[in-house]
Coordinates of C-alpha atoms and ligand atoms in Angstrom, one line a residue:
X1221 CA 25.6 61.1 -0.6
X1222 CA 23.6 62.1 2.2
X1223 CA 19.6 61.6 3.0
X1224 CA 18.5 64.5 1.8
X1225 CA 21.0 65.1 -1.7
X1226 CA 19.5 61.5 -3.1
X1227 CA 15.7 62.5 -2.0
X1228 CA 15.2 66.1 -2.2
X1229 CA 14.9 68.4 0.5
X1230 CA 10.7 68.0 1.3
X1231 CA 9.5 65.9 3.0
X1232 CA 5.0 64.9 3.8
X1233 CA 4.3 62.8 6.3
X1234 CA 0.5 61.9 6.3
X1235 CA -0.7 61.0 9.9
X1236 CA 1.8 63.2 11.8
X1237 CA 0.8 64.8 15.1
X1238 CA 2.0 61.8 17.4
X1239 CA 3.2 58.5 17.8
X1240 CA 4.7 57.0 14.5
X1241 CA 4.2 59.8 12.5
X1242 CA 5.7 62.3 15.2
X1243 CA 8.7 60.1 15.1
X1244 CA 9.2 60.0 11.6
X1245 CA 8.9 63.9 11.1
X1246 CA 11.4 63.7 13.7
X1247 CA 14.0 61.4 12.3
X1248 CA 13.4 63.1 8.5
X1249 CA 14.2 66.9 10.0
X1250 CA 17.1 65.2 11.8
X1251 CA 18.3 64.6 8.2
X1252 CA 18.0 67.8 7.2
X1253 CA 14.4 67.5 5.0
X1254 CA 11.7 70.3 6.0
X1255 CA 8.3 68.8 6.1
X1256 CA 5.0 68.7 5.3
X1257 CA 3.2 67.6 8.4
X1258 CA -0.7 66.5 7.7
X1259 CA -3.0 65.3 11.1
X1260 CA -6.8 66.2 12.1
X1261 CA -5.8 67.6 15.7
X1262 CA -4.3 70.7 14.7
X1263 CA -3.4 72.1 18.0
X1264 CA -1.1 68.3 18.8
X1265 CA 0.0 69.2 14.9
X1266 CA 1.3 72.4 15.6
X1267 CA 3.0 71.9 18.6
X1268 CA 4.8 68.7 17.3
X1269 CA 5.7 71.2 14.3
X1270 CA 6.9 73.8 16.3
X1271 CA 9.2 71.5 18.8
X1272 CA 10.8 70.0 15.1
X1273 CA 11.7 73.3 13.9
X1274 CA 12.9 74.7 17.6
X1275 CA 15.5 71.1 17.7
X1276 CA 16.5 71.3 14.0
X1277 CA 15.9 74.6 12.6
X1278 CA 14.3 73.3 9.2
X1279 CA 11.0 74.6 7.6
X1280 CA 7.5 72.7 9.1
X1281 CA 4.5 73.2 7.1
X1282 CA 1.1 72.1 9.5
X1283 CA -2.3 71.2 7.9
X1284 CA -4.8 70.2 9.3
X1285 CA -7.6 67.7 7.2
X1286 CA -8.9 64.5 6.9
X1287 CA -7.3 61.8 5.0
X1288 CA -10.9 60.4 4.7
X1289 CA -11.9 63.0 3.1
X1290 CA -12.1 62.5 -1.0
X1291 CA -10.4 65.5 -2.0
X1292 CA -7.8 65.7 0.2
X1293 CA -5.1 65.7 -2.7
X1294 CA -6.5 69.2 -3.4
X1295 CA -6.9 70.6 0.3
X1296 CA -3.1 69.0 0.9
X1297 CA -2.2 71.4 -2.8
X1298 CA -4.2 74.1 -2.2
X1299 CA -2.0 74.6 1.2
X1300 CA 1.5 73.8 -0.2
X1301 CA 1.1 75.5 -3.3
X1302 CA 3.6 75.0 -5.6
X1303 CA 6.4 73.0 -3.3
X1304 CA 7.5 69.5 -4.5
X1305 CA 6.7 66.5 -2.4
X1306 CA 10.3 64.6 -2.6
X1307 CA 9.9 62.2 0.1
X1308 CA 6.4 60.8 1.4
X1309 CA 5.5 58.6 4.6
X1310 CA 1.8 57.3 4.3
X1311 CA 1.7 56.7 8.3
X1312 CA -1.9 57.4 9.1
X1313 CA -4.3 54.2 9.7
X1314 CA -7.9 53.5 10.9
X1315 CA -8.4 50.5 13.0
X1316 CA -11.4 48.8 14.5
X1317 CA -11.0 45.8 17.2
X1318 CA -13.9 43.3 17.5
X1319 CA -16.3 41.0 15.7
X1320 CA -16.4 42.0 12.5
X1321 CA -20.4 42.0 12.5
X1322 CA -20.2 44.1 15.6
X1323 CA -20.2 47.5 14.0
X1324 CA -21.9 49.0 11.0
X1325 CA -20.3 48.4 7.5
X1326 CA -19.7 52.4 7.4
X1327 CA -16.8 51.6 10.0
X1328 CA -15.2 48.5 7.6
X1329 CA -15.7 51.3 4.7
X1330 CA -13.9 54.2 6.5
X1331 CA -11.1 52.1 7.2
X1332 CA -10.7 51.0 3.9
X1333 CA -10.7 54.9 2.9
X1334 CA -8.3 55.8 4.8
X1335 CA -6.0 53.1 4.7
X1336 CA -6.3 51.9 0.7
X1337 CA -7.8 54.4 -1.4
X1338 CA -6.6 57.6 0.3
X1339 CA -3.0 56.2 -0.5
X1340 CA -3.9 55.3 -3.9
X1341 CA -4.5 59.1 -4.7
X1342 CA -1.8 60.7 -3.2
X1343 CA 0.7 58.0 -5.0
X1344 CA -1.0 58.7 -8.2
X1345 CA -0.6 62.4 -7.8
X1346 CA 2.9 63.1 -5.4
X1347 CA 4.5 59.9 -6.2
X1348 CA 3.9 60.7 -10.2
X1349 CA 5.6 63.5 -9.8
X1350 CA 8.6 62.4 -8.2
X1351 CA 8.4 59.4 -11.1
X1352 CA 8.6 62.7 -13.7
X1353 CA 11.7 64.6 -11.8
X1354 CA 13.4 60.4 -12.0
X1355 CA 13.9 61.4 -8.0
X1356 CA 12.4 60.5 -4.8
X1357 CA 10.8 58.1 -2.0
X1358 CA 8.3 56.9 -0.1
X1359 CA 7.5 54.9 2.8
X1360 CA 3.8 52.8 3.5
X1361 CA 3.3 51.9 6.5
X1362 CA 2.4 48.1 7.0
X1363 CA 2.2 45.9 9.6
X1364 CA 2.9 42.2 10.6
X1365 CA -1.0 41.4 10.5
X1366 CA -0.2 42.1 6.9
X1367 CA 1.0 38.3 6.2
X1368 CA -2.5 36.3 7.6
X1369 CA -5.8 37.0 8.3
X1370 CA -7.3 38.1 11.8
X1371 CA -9.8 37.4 13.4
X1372 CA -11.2 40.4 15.3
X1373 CA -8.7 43.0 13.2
X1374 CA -10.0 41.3 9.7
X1375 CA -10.5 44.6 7.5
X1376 CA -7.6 46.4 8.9
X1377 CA -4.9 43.5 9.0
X1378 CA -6.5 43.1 5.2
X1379 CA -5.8 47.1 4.4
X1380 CA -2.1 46.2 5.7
X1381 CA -1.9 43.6 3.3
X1382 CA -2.6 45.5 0.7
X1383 CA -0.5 48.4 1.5
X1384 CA 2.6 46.1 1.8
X1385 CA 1.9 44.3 -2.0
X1386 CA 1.5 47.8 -3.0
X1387 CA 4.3 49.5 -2.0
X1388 CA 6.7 46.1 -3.6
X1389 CA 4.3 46.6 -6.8
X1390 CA 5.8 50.1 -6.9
X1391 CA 9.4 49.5 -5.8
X1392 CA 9.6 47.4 -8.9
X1393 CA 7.7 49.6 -11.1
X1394 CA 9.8 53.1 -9.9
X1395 CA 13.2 51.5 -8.7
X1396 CA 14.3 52.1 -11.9
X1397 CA 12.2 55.5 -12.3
X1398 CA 14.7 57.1 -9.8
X1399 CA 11.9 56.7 -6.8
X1400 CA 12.4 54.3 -3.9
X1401 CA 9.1 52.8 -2.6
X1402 CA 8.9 50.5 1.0
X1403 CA 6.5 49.0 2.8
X1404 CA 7.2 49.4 6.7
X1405 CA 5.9 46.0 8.4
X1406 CA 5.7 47.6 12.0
X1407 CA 5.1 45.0 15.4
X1408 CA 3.3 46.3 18.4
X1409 CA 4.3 49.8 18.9
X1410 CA 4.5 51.8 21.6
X1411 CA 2.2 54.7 19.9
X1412 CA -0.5 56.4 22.5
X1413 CA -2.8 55.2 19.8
X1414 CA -1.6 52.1 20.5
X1415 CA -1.4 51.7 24.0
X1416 CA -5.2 53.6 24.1
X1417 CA -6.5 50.0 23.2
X1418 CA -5.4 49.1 26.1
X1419 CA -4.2 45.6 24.9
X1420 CA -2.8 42.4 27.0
X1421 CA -0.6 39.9 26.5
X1422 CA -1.3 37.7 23.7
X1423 CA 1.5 35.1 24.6
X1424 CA 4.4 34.6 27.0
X1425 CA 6.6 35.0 24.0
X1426 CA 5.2 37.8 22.0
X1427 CA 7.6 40.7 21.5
X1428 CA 7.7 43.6 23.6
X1429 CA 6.5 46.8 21.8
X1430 CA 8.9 48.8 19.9
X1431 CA 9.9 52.7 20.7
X1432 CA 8.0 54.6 17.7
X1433 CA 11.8 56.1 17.0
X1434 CA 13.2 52.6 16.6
X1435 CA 10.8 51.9 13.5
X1436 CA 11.3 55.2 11.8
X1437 CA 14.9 55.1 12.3
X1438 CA 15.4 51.0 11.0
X1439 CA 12.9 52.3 7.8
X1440 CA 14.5 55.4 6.9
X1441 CA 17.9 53.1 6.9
X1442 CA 16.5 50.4 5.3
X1443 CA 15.0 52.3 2.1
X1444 CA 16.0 51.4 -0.8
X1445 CA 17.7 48.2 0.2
X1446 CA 14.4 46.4 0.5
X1447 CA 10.5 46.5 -1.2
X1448 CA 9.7 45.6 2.2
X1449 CA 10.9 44.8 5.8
X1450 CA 9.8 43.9 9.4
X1451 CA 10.8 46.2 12.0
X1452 CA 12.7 44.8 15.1
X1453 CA 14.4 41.6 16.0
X1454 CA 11.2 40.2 17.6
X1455 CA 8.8 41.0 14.6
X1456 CA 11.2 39.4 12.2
X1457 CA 11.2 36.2 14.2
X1458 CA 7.2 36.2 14.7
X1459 CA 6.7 37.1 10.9
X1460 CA 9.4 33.9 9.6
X1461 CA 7.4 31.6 12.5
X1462 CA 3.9 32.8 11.1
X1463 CA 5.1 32.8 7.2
X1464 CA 7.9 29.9 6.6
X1465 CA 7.2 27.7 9.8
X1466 CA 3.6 27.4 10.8
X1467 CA 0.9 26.2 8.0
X1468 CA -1.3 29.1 7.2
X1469 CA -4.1 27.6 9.4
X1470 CA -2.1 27.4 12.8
X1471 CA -0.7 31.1 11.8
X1472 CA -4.4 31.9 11.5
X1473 CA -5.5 30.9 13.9
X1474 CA -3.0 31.9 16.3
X1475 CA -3.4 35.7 15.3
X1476 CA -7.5 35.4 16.3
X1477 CA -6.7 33.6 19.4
X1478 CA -4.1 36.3 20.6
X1479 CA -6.6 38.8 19.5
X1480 CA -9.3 37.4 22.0
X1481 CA -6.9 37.1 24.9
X1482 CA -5.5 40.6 24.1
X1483 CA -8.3 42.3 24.3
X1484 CA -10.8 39.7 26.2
X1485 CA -13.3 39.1 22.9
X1486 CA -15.8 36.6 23.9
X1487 CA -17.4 36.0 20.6
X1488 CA -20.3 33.6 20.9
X1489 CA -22.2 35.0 18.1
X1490 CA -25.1 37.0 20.1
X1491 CA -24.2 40.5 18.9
X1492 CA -25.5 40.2 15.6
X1493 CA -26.5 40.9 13.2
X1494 CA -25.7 44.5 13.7
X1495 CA -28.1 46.9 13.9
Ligands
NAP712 N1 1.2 51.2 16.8 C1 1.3 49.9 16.4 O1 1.3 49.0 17.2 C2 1.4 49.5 14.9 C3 1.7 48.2 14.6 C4 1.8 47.9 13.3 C5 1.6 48.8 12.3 N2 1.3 50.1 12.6 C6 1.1 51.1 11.6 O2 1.8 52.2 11.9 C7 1.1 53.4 11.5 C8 1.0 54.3 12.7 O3 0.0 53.7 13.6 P1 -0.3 54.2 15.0 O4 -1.6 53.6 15.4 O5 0.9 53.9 15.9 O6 -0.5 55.7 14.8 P2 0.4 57.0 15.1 O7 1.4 57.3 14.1 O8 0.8 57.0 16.5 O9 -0.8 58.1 14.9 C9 -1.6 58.2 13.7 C10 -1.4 59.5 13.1 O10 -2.2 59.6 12.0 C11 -3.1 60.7 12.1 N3 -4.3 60.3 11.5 C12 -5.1 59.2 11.7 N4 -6.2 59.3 11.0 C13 -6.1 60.4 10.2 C14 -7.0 61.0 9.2 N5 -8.1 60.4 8.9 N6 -6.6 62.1 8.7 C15 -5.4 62.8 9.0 N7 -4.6 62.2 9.9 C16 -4.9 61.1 10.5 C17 -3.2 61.0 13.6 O11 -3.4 62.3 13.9 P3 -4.9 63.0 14.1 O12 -5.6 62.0 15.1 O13 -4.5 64.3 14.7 O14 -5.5 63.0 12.8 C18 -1.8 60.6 14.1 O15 -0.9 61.7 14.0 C19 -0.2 52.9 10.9 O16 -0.2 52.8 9.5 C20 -0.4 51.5 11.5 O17 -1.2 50.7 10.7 C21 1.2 50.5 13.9

């Protein structure tokens, strides 16, 4: 049975003008799945739409809003109408880098909108569907900051967390419903998102950063196999050395401490509090 006869032939990717998202639409239209393409910047939006449906010919549906914004289920139905959502990538994230007192608490609280309860309402709605046609699946995007705490990434690595233990939650729960649910535990990636933080070298070892296509590619293979998986060869040798090998203080501690070298965070304490 092919990709699109065991999900359906539509497919939303939330967080899809570029990078990760980008590459996903990509690798879901190369399976034959039109898409639902959601992303702020709607001129990037459209044109990554329009190259999808010039290489593969299937339908691309752009629009443009805020996954921040609280009724974003109802802008994201009001513009698809009556189409069924059969397979779902939550892809979009909001990050902040730094102390954690070094920005205002709105910051901390837009990250956790977009990256915990925005998801929470478009499982409830599109993923309840698919749990009443018994068919579909969906894809969270995690990370490897999702297995310890880090210092100087502490609410976002904590939003990963939580999308990871949500998505295996709901492969459990919906398995058996007919919908397949995975939660995508991405490495450094080479997203221009990404590579805008301009960020060093943590460690002679670290991995090199994946291609975008790699991730999307090993996820969309790996569904239903899995709740949850780390992307790449590297990753999945960091993430057993940080989980099985390392006591959860050294793995601590060595995410903050590659967080201050990557991105030079002296922390002595003088910026705060925040004002
Ligand atoms: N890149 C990495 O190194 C890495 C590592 C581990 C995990 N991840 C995870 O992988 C996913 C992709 O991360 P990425 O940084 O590489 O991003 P990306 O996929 O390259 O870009 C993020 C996409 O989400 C959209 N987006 C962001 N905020 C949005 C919002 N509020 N409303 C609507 N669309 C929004 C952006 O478009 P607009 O700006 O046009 O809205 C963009 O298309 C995230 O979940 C991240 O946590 C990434």
């Amino acid at each position: 049975m092919t990709f699109k006869d065991k999900y359906g032939p539509t497919a939303l990717v939330a967080g899809a003008s570029e990078g990760m998202g980008a590459a996903y639409a990509f690798a879901l239209a190369a399976r034959g799945l039109d898409l639902v393409l959601i992303g702020r910047r709607n001129q990037l939006l459209e044109r990554t739409a329009n190259q999808i449906t010039e290489q593969f010919g299937v339908k691309v549906l752009p629009v443009c809003c805020d996954l921040s914004d609280a009724d974003v289920v109802k802008q994201i139905n009001d513009a698809i109408g009556d189409l069924p959502v059969d397979f779902l990538v939550y892809n979009a994230a909001s990050s902040y880098i730094g102390p954690y007192l070094a920005t205002g608490l709105a910051t901390h609280q837009g990250i956790a909108t977009v990256n915990m309860l925005t998801p929470l309402s478009i499982l409830h709605y599109f993923g309840g569907k698919m749990v009443e046609r018994r068919r579909g699946g969906i894809v969270l995007m995690s990370s490897i900051a999702s297995f310890q705490g880090s210092g100087y990434l502490a609410t976002y690595a904590a939003t990963k967390a939580f999308s990871r233990v949500l998505a295996e939650g709901l492969w459990y729960e919906w398995g058996p419903l007919g919908v397949d649910v995975i939660a995508c535990c991405a490495g450094a990636t080479a997203t221009p998102n990404y590579l805008q933080t301009k960020p060093g070298k943590a460690s002679l070892l670290e991995p090199k950063p994946q291609l975008p296509e790699l991730v999307a590619e090993e996820c969309l293979n790996r569904i239903a196999t899995s709740p949850s998986f780390v992307s790449g060869t590297g990753n999945k040798l960091v993430a057993f050395l940080m989980q099985y090998l390392f006591s959860r203080k050294r793995a601590i501690t060595t995410m903050g401490n590659g967080m201050q070298k990557m991105y030079g965070i002296k922390d002595d304490g003088t910026l705060y509090p925040f004002k």
